[in-house]
Structures are given as C-alpha cells and as structure tokens.
Amino acid sequence: FEEIGWRAGAAALSDLAAEGAQPIGVLVSLGMPGENEKRETGNVDPAAEIMAGVGAVAQSVGARVLGGDLLKSERYLVDVCALGTCERPVRRAGGRPGDGVWVTGELGGCRLALRELQAGRKPADDVARRFARPAPRIAAGLWLARQGARAMLDVSDGLASDARHLAAASGVALEIALEHVPCWIGADPLLAVASGEEYELLVALPPAFGAAEADAFQEFHDLPLTRIGSCAAGEGVRFTDRGLTIAPPRGFDHFAS
C-alpha cells in the first residue's frame, strides 16, 4: 500500500516538474472500503500505508502533505493534487521548428517490471524500484526551465504517445530517431518508447542548447539528458530507425476502447 501512495504522489508531482515548478505540497483524497468489503490485509492499515507513501515522495522533493479527505468507497481510490509555484510555467505549447527534442533519464524500466509482474515473476531489484518508486524530476524541470525550455511534459503515457501530445499542442512536427532513445538495460527502443509511467521529462530546447549544456545537466543532476530528435514545420510525429521511417507502438490511450 505504501508503494501505491508513492506512485500516486509521484504522478501528481511529476506534472509540476514538467512545468518547471517548485512544489509546495499535496492534497490527498482516499476512498477506503468498509470493513465488510476489505480484502485481507492482516495488521496493515491501508490508509496509513498509502499516506506514508505519499508523504515520503512529497518529502523527497521538499514538499509536504497539506491535507485531504477520507471517505468510504467500494474499492480503494487515491487522488493526489500537487500545488506549486513558478514564475514562468513551461507548457506543452511552445516548441518551434529547429528546436531540439531531448529526454531525461532512461526509458523502458517500468514496462520491463510490468512484463515480469504480469508473468508472475519477481522483477530485478533495480527494475522493481523504478516501477514502485518513480522519481518526480522536480530539480531537472527547474533547471531546464531556467535554460529556456520551450515546451515540456512528463512521460506518463509512453514517449510514443506523449511526443504526439507535445507536437499537437505546439503545432509542430516531431522527428525522433529510435537509435538515440536512451533505454533501460534490457529494454529495446520499441519497448522503451511504449513504456508508460516513466515520469522522465520530454522537452523541446532552443537550437543553441547542445552537448556542453547536456553534460552540465548530467554533472549537476547525475542524470542523462539525451537529444532524440528535433521539431520541424508540420504536424504529427515521425519515428525513424537509422533513417528508415517506422511505426512505433502508440503508447497508452486513456480513452481507447
């Protein structure tokens, strides 16, 4: 239950990271089954465990739990609202032709963990941590905003889907080279771009931002920042593999049947 709280808190805080915002705190609403509807939990208090997870991830980025609500529900529900401040929020709608497209960290770890869990196997420790306790990239988002990030969002639905969101909001086309996508060990590029809930940052940066700035980012955050493509005039996303156009997985669609 604590990991459920951590993941819910990380998802909310990651949205602040994608705007280049400094978090203040989180509000948490919990829906808990009544005693007759609860599954066997032994001596565990689910509400306390979930709140411990939310509180831990909030504390990891300098925020705290500000309050919330508790109600009876037929199933467990966790809703986290993150509050923060910034002078110039970075939206999805700022990419321009000529901008570089970059991504923080490495992708694919969450899909690897999910694949193992669905097969009834225990994921390796590092992959399990990636899945259970993702890190909201608050410090990275603040740094990128100060460097003039034009558009940014977090990779929650999978890079294949989120790239399309950025392209549509910015009114540009994105061209992404699969061979440049940074992959978690054991993940191939197609799996990496489909992997959701990674909470890395996909960002459009001005053409002047280059290798020296990316090296400075990595030195400061101990986190890779990789250029995977560029913005161009047009619409949609074109994925290539060593110059050949390919059709990648679409990633997660909340409204698909």
PDB file of C-alpha atoms in Angstrom:
ATOM      1  CA  PHE A   1       0.000   0.000   0.000  1.00  0.00           C
ATOM      2  CA  GLU A   2       2.880   2.385   0.696  1.00  0.00           C
ATOM      3  CA  GLU A   3       4.104   1.940  -2.875  1.00  0.00           C
ATOM      4  CA  ILE A   4       0.625   2.772  -4.200  1.00  0.00           C
ATOM      5  CA  GLY A   5       0.797   6.047  -2.276  1.00  0.00           C
ATOM      6  CA  TRP A   6       4.297   6.783  -3.548  1.00  0.00           C
ATOM      7  CA  ARG A   7       3.291   6.207  -7.180  1.00  0.00           C
ATOM      8  CA  ALA A   8       0.162   8.346  -6.864  1.00  0.00           C
ATOM      9  CA  GLY A   9       2.144  11.179  -5.312  1.00  0.00           C
ATOM     10  CA  ALA A  10       4.910  10.890  -7.898  1.00  0.00           C
ATOM     11  CA  ALA A  11       2.394  11.136 -10.750  1.00  0.00           C
ATOM     12  CA  ALA A  12       0.983  14.400  -9.396  1.00  0.00           C
ATOM     13  CA  LEU A  13       4.366  15.916  -8.570  1.00  0.00           C
ATOM     14  CA  SER A  14       5.701  14.952 -11.995  1.00  0.00           C
ATOM     15  CA  ASP A  15       3.198  17.323 -13.587  1.00  0.00           C
ATOM     16  CA  LEU A  16       4.774  20.150 -11.603  1.00  0.00           C
ATOM     17  CA  ALA A  17       8.221  19.050 -12.762  1.00  0.00           C
ATOM     18  CA  ALA A  18       7.060  19.282 -16.373  1.00  0.00           C
ATOM     19  CA  GLU A  19       6.105  22.940 -15.853  1.00  0.00           C
ATOM     20  CA  GLY A  20       9.359  23.844 -14.165  1.00  0.00           C
ATOM     21  CA  ALA A  21       7.526  24.466 -10.891  1.00  0.00           C
ATOM     22  CA  GLN A  22       8.672  24.289  -7.291  1.00  0.00           C
ATOM     23  CA  PRO A  23       6.294  22.093  -5.244  1.00  0.00           C
ATOM     24  CA  ILE A  24       4.680  23.349  -2.042  1.00  0.00           C
ATOM     25  CA  GLY A  25       2.647  20.337  -1.009  1.00  0.00           C
ATOM     26  CA  VAL A  26      -0.042  17.836  -1.888  1.00  0.00           C
ATOM     27  CA  LEU A  27      -3.707  17.290  -1.038  1.00  0.00           C
ATOM     28  CA  VAL A  28      -4.801  13.665  -0.804  1.00  0.00           C
ATOM     29  CA  SER A  29      -8.288  12.151  -1.068  1.00  0.00           C
ATOM     30  CA  LEU A  30      -8.643   8.478  -0.160  1.00  0.00           C
ATOM     31  CA  GLY A  31     -11.527   6.124  -0.810  1.00  0.00           C
ATOM     32  CA  MET A  32     -11.387   3.112   1.527  1.00  0.00           C
ATOM     33  CA  PRO A  33     -13.638   0.021   1.581  1.00  0.00           C
ATOM     34  CA  GLY A  34     -15.670  -0.594   4.724  1.00  0.00           C
ATOM     35  CA  GLU A  35     -14.737  -3.481   6.996  1.00  0.00           C
ATOM     36  CA  ASN A  36     -17.043  -5.901   5.165  1.00  0.00           C
ATOM     37  CA  GLU A  37     -15.580  -5.025   1.756  1.00  0.00           C
ATOM     38  CA  LYS A  38     -11.897  -5.052   2.723  1.00  0.00           C
ATOM     39  CA  ARG A  39      -9.744  -7.832   1.451  1.00  0.00           C
ATOM     40  CA  GLU A  40      -7.499  -9.496   3.991  1.00  0.00           C
ATOM     41  CA  THR A  41      -4.758  -7.054   4.948  1.00  0.00           C
ATOM     42  CA  GLY A  42      -3.518  -8.602   8.172  1.00  0.00           C
ATOM     43  CA  ASN A  43      -2.310  -5.951  10.599  1.00  0.00           C
ATOM     44  CA  VAL A  44      -1.721  -3.390   7.851  1.00  0.00           C
ATOM     45  CA  ASP A  45      -3.683  -0.135   7.960  1.00  0.00           C
ATOM     46  CA  PRO A  46      -4.097   0.615   4.210  1.00  0.00           C
ATOM     47  CA  ALA A  47      -4.909   4.298   4.697  1.00  0.00           C
ATOM     48  CA  ALA A  48      -1.871   4.866   6.902  1.00  0.00           C
ATOM     49  CA  GLU A  49       0.377   2.963   4.500  1.00  0.00           C
ATOM     50  CA  ILE A  50      -0.860   4.909   1.468  1.00  0.00           C
ATOM     51  CA  MET A  51      -0.418   8.230   3.262  1.00  0.00           C
ATOM     52  CA  ALA A  52       3.093   7.191   4.317  1.00  0.00           C
ATOM     53  CA  GLY A  53       3.964   6.614   0.663  1.00  0.00           C
ATOM     54  CA  VAL A  54       2.510   9.950  -0.449  1.00  0.00           C
ATOM     55  CA  GLY A  55       4.287  11.724   2.380  1.00  0.00           C
ATOM     56  CA  ALA A  56       7.617  10.083   1.568  1.00  0.00           C
ATOM     57  CA  VAL A  57       7.613  11.065  -2.106  1.00  0.00           C
ATOM     58  CA  ALA A  58       6.479  14.595  -1.245  1.00  0.00           C
ATOM     59  CA  GLN A  59       9.290  14.925   1.307  1.00  0.00           C
ATOM     60  CA  SER A  60      11.799  13.678  -1.289  1.00  0.00           C
ATOM     61  CA  VAL A  61      11.217  16.864  -3.329  1.00  0.00           C
ATOM     62  CA  GLY A  62      10.866  19.294  -0.427  1.00  0.00           C
ATOM     63  CA  ALA A  63       7.060  19.257  -0.197  1.00  0.00           C
ATOM     64  CA  ARG A  64       4.616  18.016   2.429  1.00  0.00           C
ATOM     65  CA  VAL A  65       1.088  16.722   2.803  1.00  0.00           C
ATOM     66  CA  LEU A  66      -1.195  19.732   3.352  1.00  0.00           C
ATOM     67  CA  GLY A  67      -4.473  17.908   3.946  1.00  0.00           C
ATOM     68  CA  GLY A  68      -7.171  15.986   2.146  1.00  0.00           C
ATOM     69  CA  ASP A  69     -10.223  13.824   2.686  1.00  0.00           C
ATOM     70  CA  LEU A  70     -11.167  10.260   3.594  1.00  0.00           C
ATOM     71  CA  LEU A  71     -14.364   8.531   2.517  1.00  0.00           C
ATOM     72  CA  LYS A  72     -15.888   5.095   2.231  1.00  0.00           C
ATOM     73  CA  SER A  73     -15.709   3.528  -1.219  1.00  0.00           C
ATOM     74  CA  GLU A  74     -16.420   0.162  -2.827  1.00  0.00           C
ATOM     75  CA  ARG A  75     -12.771  -0.008  -3.869  1.00  0.00           C
ATOM     76  CA  TYR A  76      -9.508   1.693  -2.981  1.00  0.00           C
ATOM     77  CA  LEU A  77      -9.224   5.151  -4.548  1.00  0.00           C
ATOM     78  CA  VAL A  78      -6.270   7.526  -4.305  1.00  0.00           C
ATOM     79  CA  ASP A  79      -6.433  11.080  -5.665  1.00  0.00           C
ATOM     80  CA  VAL A  80      -3.458  13.408  -5.216  1.00  0.00           C
ATOM     81  CA  CYS A  81      -3.413  17.103  -6.139  1.00  0.00           C
ATOM     82  CA  ALA A  82       0.021  18.770  -6.127  1.00  0.00           C
ATOM     83  CA  LEU A  83       0.439  22.504  -5.552  1.00  0.00           C
ATOM     84  CA  GLY A  84       3.475  24.523  -6.576  1.00  0.00           C
ATOM     85  CA  THR A  85       4.749  27.861  -7.834  1.00  0.00           C
ATOM     86  CA  CYS A  86       6.809  29.125 -10.748  1.00  0.00           C
ATOM     87  CA  GLU A  87       7.464  32.475 -12.402  1.00  0.00           C
ATOM     88  CA  ARG A  88       7.228  31.157 -15.971  1.00  0.00           C
ATOM     89  CA  PRO A  89       5.409  27.846 -16.340  1.00  0.00           C
ATOM     90  CA  VAL A  90       6.631  25.751 -19.257  1.00  0.00           C
ATOM     91  CA  ARG A  91       3.668  24.493 -21.264  1.00  0.00           C
ATOM     92  CA  ARG A  92       3.357  21.867 -23.953  1.00  0.00           C
ATOM     93  CA  ALA A  93       2.610  24.549 -26.498  1.00  0.00           C
ATOM     94  CA  GLY A  94       5.957  26.249 -27.055  1.00  0.00           C
ATOM     95  CA  GLY A  95       8.008  24.046 -29.375  1.00  0.00           C
ATOM     96  CA  ARG A  96       9.278  25.732 -32.548  1.00  0.00           C
ATOM     97  CA  PRO A  97      10.790  24.411 -35.781  1.00  0.00           C
ATOM     98  CA  GLY A  98      14.523  23.921 -35.250  1.00  0.00           C
ATOM     99  CA  ASP A  99      14.277  23.147 -31.537  1.00  0.00           C
ATOM    100  CA  GLY A 100      15.978  20.024 -30.283  1.00  0.00           C
ATOM    101  CA  VAL A 101      13.888  17.295 -28.637  1.00  0.00           C
ATOM    102  CA  TRP A 102      15.503  15.866 -25.515  1.00  0.00           C
ATOM    103  CA  VAL A 103      14.579  13.384 -22.797  1.00  0.00           C
ATOM    104  CA  THR A 104      15.903  12.880 -19.277  1.00  0.00           C
ATOM    105  CA  GLY A 105      16.992   9.546 -17.841  1.00  0.00           C
ATOM    106  CA  GLU A 106      16.405   6.170 -19.445  1.00  0.00           C
ATOM    107  CA  LEU A 107      13.126   4.655 -20.631  1.00  0.00           C
ATOM    108  CA  GLY A 108      11.666   1.167 -20.511  1.00  0.00           C
ATOM    109  CA  GLY A 109      12.205   0.167 -16.888  1.00  0.00           C
ATOM    110  CA  CYS A 110       8.540   0.344 -15.937  1.00  0.00           C
ATOM    111  CA  ARG A 111       7.444  -1.771 -18.906  1.00  0.00           C
ATOM    112  CA  LEU A 112      10.091  -4.378 -18.020  1.00  0.00           C
ATOM    113  CA  ALA A 113       8.804  -4.533 -14.450  1.00  0.00           C
ATOM    114  CA  LEU A 114       5.188  -4.767 -15.572  1.00  0.00           C
ATOM    115  CA  ARG A 115       6.032  -7.559 -18.000  1.00  0.00           C
ATOM    116  CA  GLU A 116       7.648  -9.578 -15.216  1.00  0.00           C
ATOM    117  CA  LEU A 117       4.782  -8.995 -12.797  1.00  0.00           C
ATOM    118  CA  GLN A 118       2.172  -9.989 -15.387  1.00  0.00           C
ATOM    119  CA  ALA A 119       4.102 -13.205 -15.993  1.00  0.00           C
ATOM    120  CA  GLY A 120       4.061 -13.986 -12.270  1.00  0.00           C
ATOM    121  CA  ARG A 121       7.773 -13.338 -11.851  1.00  0.00           C
ATOM    122  CA  LYS A 122       9.596 -11.050  -9.448  1.00  0.00           C
ATOM    123  CA  PRO A 123      11.373  -8.191 -11.264  1.00  0.00           C
ATOM    124  CA  ALA A 124      15.033  -7.489 -10.583  1.00  0.00           C
ATOM    125  CA  ASP A 125      15.522  -5.111  -7.661  1.00  0.00           C
ATOM    126  CA  ASP A 126      16.504  -2.061  -9.725  1.00  0.00           C
ATOM    127  CA  VAL A 127      13.587  -2.525 -12.126  1.00  0.00           C
ATOM    128  CA  ALA A 128      11.171  -3.101  -9.233  1.00  0.00           C
ATOM    129  CA  ARG A 129      12.303   0.159  -7.595  1.00  0.00           C
ATOM    130  CA  ARG A 130      11.861   2.001 -10.870  1.00  0.00           C
ATOM    131  CA  PHE A 131       8.282   0.748 -11.086  1.00  0.00           C
ATOM    132  CA  ALA A 132       7.299   1.107  -7.424  1.00  0.00           C
ATOM    133  CA  ARG A 133       9.072   4.355  -6.531  1.00  0.00           C
ATOM    134  CA  PRO A 134       9.499   6.565  -9.617  1.00  0.00           C
ATOM    135  CA  ALA A 135      11.294   9.849  -9.008  1.00  0.00           C
ATOM    136  CA  PRO A 136       9.475  13.074  -9.952  1.00  0.00           C
ATOM    137  CA  ARG A 137      12.088  15.142 -11.805  1.00  0.00           C
ATOM    138  CA  ILE A 138      11.474  18.399  -9.943  1.00  0.00           C
ATOM    139  CA  ALA A 139      15.096  19.597  -9.875  1.00  0.00           C
ATOM    140  CA  ALA A 140      15.560  18.663 -13.544  1.00  0.00           C
ATOM    141  CA  GLY A 141      12.412  20.541 -14.537  1.00  0.00           C
ATOM    142  CA  LEU A 142      13.523  23.666 -12.703  1.00  0.00           C
ATOM    143  CA  TRP A 143      16.949  23.512 -14.366  1.00  0.00           C
ATOM    144  CA  LEU A 144      15.530  23.005 -17.849  1.00  0.00           C
ATOM    145  CA  ALA A 145      13.067  25.868 -17.376  1.00  0.00           C
ATOM    146  CA  ARG A 146      15.961  28.171 -16.449  1.00  0.00           C
ATOM    147  CA  GLN A 147      17.767  27.048 -19.611  1.00  0.00           C
ATOM    148  CA  GLY A 148      14.876  28.284 -21.743  1.00  0.00           C
ATOM    149  CA  ALA A 149      12.838  25.102 -22.256  1.00  0.00           C
ATOM    150  CA  ARG A 150      10.215  25.936 -24.853  1.00  0.00           C
ATOM    151  CA  ALA A 151       7.847  23.010 -24.256  1.00  0.00           C
ATOM    152  CA  MET A 152       7.911  20.170 -21.759  1.00  0.00           C
ATOM    153  CA  LEU A 153       5.798  17.307 -20.432  1.00  0.00           C
ATOM    154  CA  ASP A 154       6.388  14.195 -18.389  1.00  0.00           C
ATOM    155  CA  VAL A 155       6.474  10.752 -19.956  1.00  0.00           C
ATOM    156  CA  SER A 156       3.409   9.200 -18.330  1.00  0.00           C
ATOM    157  CA  ASP A 157       1.574   7.608 -21.273  1.00  0.00           C
ATOM    158  CA  GLY A 158       4.756   6.469 -23.038  1.00  0.00           C
ATOM    159  CA  LEU A 159       7.042   8.560 -25.205  1.00  0.00           C
ATOM    160  CA  ALA A 160       5.239   7.390 -28.355  1.00  0.00           C
ATOM    161  CA  SER A 161       2.006   8.981 -27.092  1.00  0.00           C
ATOM    162  CA  ASP A 162       3.471  11.931 -25.217  1.00  0.00           C
ATOM    163  CA  ALA A 163       5.522  13.060 -28.218  1.00  0.00           C
ATOM    164  CA  ARG A 164       2.260  13.356 -30.126  1.00  0.00           C
ATOM    165  CA  HIS A 165       0.771  15.431 -27.313  1.00  0.00           C
ATOM    166  CA  LEU A 166       3.713  17.846 -27.439  1.00  0.00           C
ATOM    167  CA  ALA A 167       3.605  18.062 -31.239  1.00  0.00           C
ATOM    168  CA  ALA A 168      -0.140  18.757 -31.304  1.00  0.00           C
ATOM    169  CA  ALA A 169      -0.006  21.380 -28.552  1.00  0.00           C
ATOM    170  CA  SER A 170       2.980  23.165 -30.120  1.00  0.00           C
ATOM    171  CA  GLY A 171       1.685  22.986 -33.695  1.00  0.00           C
ATOM    172  CA  VAL A 172       4.900  21.393 -34.965  1.00  0.00           C
ATOM    173  CA  ALA A 173       6.105  18.036 -36.251  1.00  0.00           C
ATOM    174  CA  LEU A 174       8.493  15.961 -34.162  1.00  0.00           C
ATOM    175  CA  GLU A 175      11.146  13.774 -35.726  1.00  0.00           C
ATOM    176  CA  ILE A 176      12.556  11.183 -33.321  1.00  0.00           C
ATOM    177  CA  ALA A 177      15.396   8.746 -34.006  1.00  0.00           C
ATOM    178  CA  LEU A 178      14.835   5.456 -32.185  1.00  0.00           C
ATOM    179  CA  GLU A 179      18.542   4.659 -32.138  1.00  0.00           C
ATOM    180  CA  HIS A 180      19.078   7.735 -29.932  1.00  0.00           C
ATOM    181  CA  VAL A 181      16.378   6.900 -27.374  1.00  0.00           C
ATOM    182  CA  PRO A 182      18.098   6.108 -24.035  1.00  0.00           C
ATOM    183  CA  CYS A 183      16.959   2.639 -22.939  1.00  0.00           C
ATOM    184  CA  TRP A 184      16.937   0.937 -19.574  1.00  0.00           C
ATOM    185  CA  ILE A 185      19.216  -2.119 -19.548  1.00  0.00           C
ATOM    186  CA  GLY A 186      17.233  -4.981 -21.062  1.00  0.00           C
ATOM    187  CA  ALA A 187      14.780  -2.744 -22.934  1.00  0.00           C
ATOM    188  CA  ASP A 188      14.878  -2.251 -26.686  1.00  0.00           C
ATOM    189  CA  PRO A 189      13.876   1.117 -28.227  1.00  0.00           C
ATOM    190  CA  LEU A 190      10.384  -0.017 -29.266  1.00  0.00           C
ATOM    191  CA  LEU A 191       9.636  -1.185 -25.736  1.00  0.00           C
ATOM    192  CA  ALA A 192      11.187   1.993 -24.307  1.00  0.00           C
ATOM    193  CA  VAL A 193       9.004   4.401 -26.315  1.00  0.00           C
ATOM    194  CA  ALA A 194       5.847   2.459 -25.367  1.00  0.00           C
ATOM    195  CA  SER A 195       6.668   2.294 -21.642  1.00  0.00           C
ATOM    196  CA  GLY A 196       4.332   4.429 -19.547  1.00  0.00           C
ATOM    197  CA  GLU A 197       4.601   5.927 -16.061  1.00  0.00           C
ATOM    198  CA  GLU A 198       8.296   6.597 -16.527  1.00  0.00           C
ATOM    199  CA  TYR A 199       7.940  10.215 -15.332  1.00  0.00           C
ATOM    200  CA  GLU A 200      11.008  11.353 -17.224  1.00  0.00           C
ATOM    201  CA  LEU A 201      10.801  14.741 -18.958  1.00  0.00           C
ATOM    202  CA  LEU A 202      10.374  15.210 -22.707  1.00  0.00           C
ATOM    203  CA  VAL A 203      11.480  18.712 -23.581  1.00  0.00           C
ATOM    204  CA  ALA A 204      11.928  20.998 -26.597  1.00  0.00           C
ATOM    205  CA  LEU A 205      15.014  23.196 -26.148  1.00  0.00           C
ATOM    206  CA  PRO A 206      16.373  26.040 -28.319  1.00  0.00           C
ATOM    207  CA  PRO A 207      18.854  25.125 -31.094  1.00  0.00           C
ATOM    208  CA  ALA A 208      21.729  26.679 -29.123  1.00  0.00           C
ATOM    209  CA  PHE A 209      21.306  24.078 -26.369  1.00  0.00           C
ATOM    210  CA  GLY A 210      23.829  21.367 -27.162  1.00  0.00           C
ATOM    211  CA  ALA A 211      26.226  18.755 -25.866  1.00  0.00           C
ATOM    212  CA  ALA A 212      28.044  21.075 -23.452  1.00  0.00           C
ATOM    213  CA  GLU A 213      24.775  22.033 -21.760  1.00  0.00           C
ATOM    214  CA  ALA A 214      23.667  18.388 -21.641  1.00  0.00           C
ATOM    215  CA  ASP A 215      26.963  17.468 -19.974  1.00  0.00           C
ATOM    216  CA  ALA A 216      26.420  20.229 -17.406  1.00  0.00           C
ATOM    217  CA  PHE A 217      22.938  18.857 -16.732  1.00  0.00           C
ATOM    218  CA  GLN A 218      24.272  15.333 -16.180  1.00  0.00           C
ATOM    219  CA  GLU A 219      27.055  16.540 -13.907  1.00  0.00           C
ATOM    220  CA  PHE A 220      24.638  18.573 -11.794  1.00  0.00           C
ATOM    221  CA  HIS A 221      21.789  16.027 -11.592  1.00  0.00           C
ATOM    222  CA  ASP A 222      23.647  12.723 -12.056  1.00  0.00           C
ATOM    223  CA  LEU A 223      21.060  12.015 -14.736  1.00  0.00           C
ATOM    224  CA  PRO A 224      21.473  11.716 -18.514  1.00  0.00           C
ATOM    225  CA  LEU A 225      19.877  14.229 -20.858  1.00  0.00           C
ATOM    226  CA  THR A 226      19.746  12.876 -24.408  1.00  0.00           C
ATOM    227  CA  ARG A 227      18.825  14.547 -27.676  1.00  0.00           C
ATOM    228  CA  ILE A 228      16.488  12.172 -29.520  1.00  0.00           C
ATOM    229  CA  GLY A 229      15.216  14.373 -32.343  1.00  0.00           C
ATOM    230  CA  SER A 230      14.007  17.787 -33.427  1.00  0.00           C
ATOM    231  CA  CYS A 231      10.976  19.935 -34.085  1.00  0.00           C
ATOM    232  CA  ALA A 232      10.082  20.806 -37.666  1.00  0.00           C
ATOM    233  CA  ALA A 233       7.326  22.571 -39.563  1.00  0.00           C
ATOM    234  CA  GLY A 234       4.264  20.382 -39.986  1.00  0.00           C
ATOM    235  CA  GLU A 235       2.336  18.114 -37.657  1.00  0.00           C
ATOM    236  CA  GLY A 236       2.482  14.687 -36.036  1.00  0.00           C
ATOM    237  CA  VAL A 237       5.474  12.561 -35.057  1.00  0.00           C
ATOM    238  CA  ARG A 238       7.817  10.704 -37.377  1.00  0.00           C
ATOM    239  CA  PHE A 239       9.884   7.922 -35.818  1.00  0.00           C
ATOM    240  CA  THR A 240      12.913   6.658 -37.680  1.00  0.00           C
ATOM    241  CA  ASP A 241      15.360   3.811 -37.153  1.00  0.00           C
ATOM    242  CA  ARG A 242      18.704   4.718 -38.745  1.00  0.00           C
ATOM    243  CA  GLY A 243      16.924   6.872 -41.284  1.00  0.00           C
ATOM    244  CA  LEU A 244      14.063   4.498 -42.101  1.00  0.00           C
ATOM    245  CA  THR A 245      10.566   5.558 -41.069  1.00  0.00           C
ATOM    246  CA  ILE A 246       8.866   3.093 -38.736  1.00  0.00           C
ATOM    247  CA  ALA A 247       5.501   2.840 -36.964  1.00  0.00           C
ATOM    248  CA  PRO A 248       6.166   2.520 -33.203  1.00  0.00           C
ATOM    249  CA  PRO A 249       3.660   1.363 -30.590  1.00  0.00           C
ATOM    250  CA  ARG A 250       1.189   4.106 -29.756  1.00  0.00           C
ATOM    251  CA  GLY A 251       1.655   4.037 -26.010  1.00  0.00           C
ATOM    252  CA  PHE A 252      -1.242   4.334 -23.580  1.00  0.00           C
ATOM    253  CA  ASP A 253      -4.545   5.938 -24.595  1.00  0.00           C
ATOM    254  CA  HIS A 254      -6.869   6.754 -21.678  1.00  0.00           C
ATOM    255  CA  PHE A 255      -9.913   6.854 -23.932  1.00  0.00           C
ATOM    256  CA  ALA A 256      -9.273   3.780 -26.082  1.00  0.00           C
ATOM    257  CA  SER A 257     -11.962   1.107 -26.009  1.00  0.00           C
TER     258      SER A 257
END
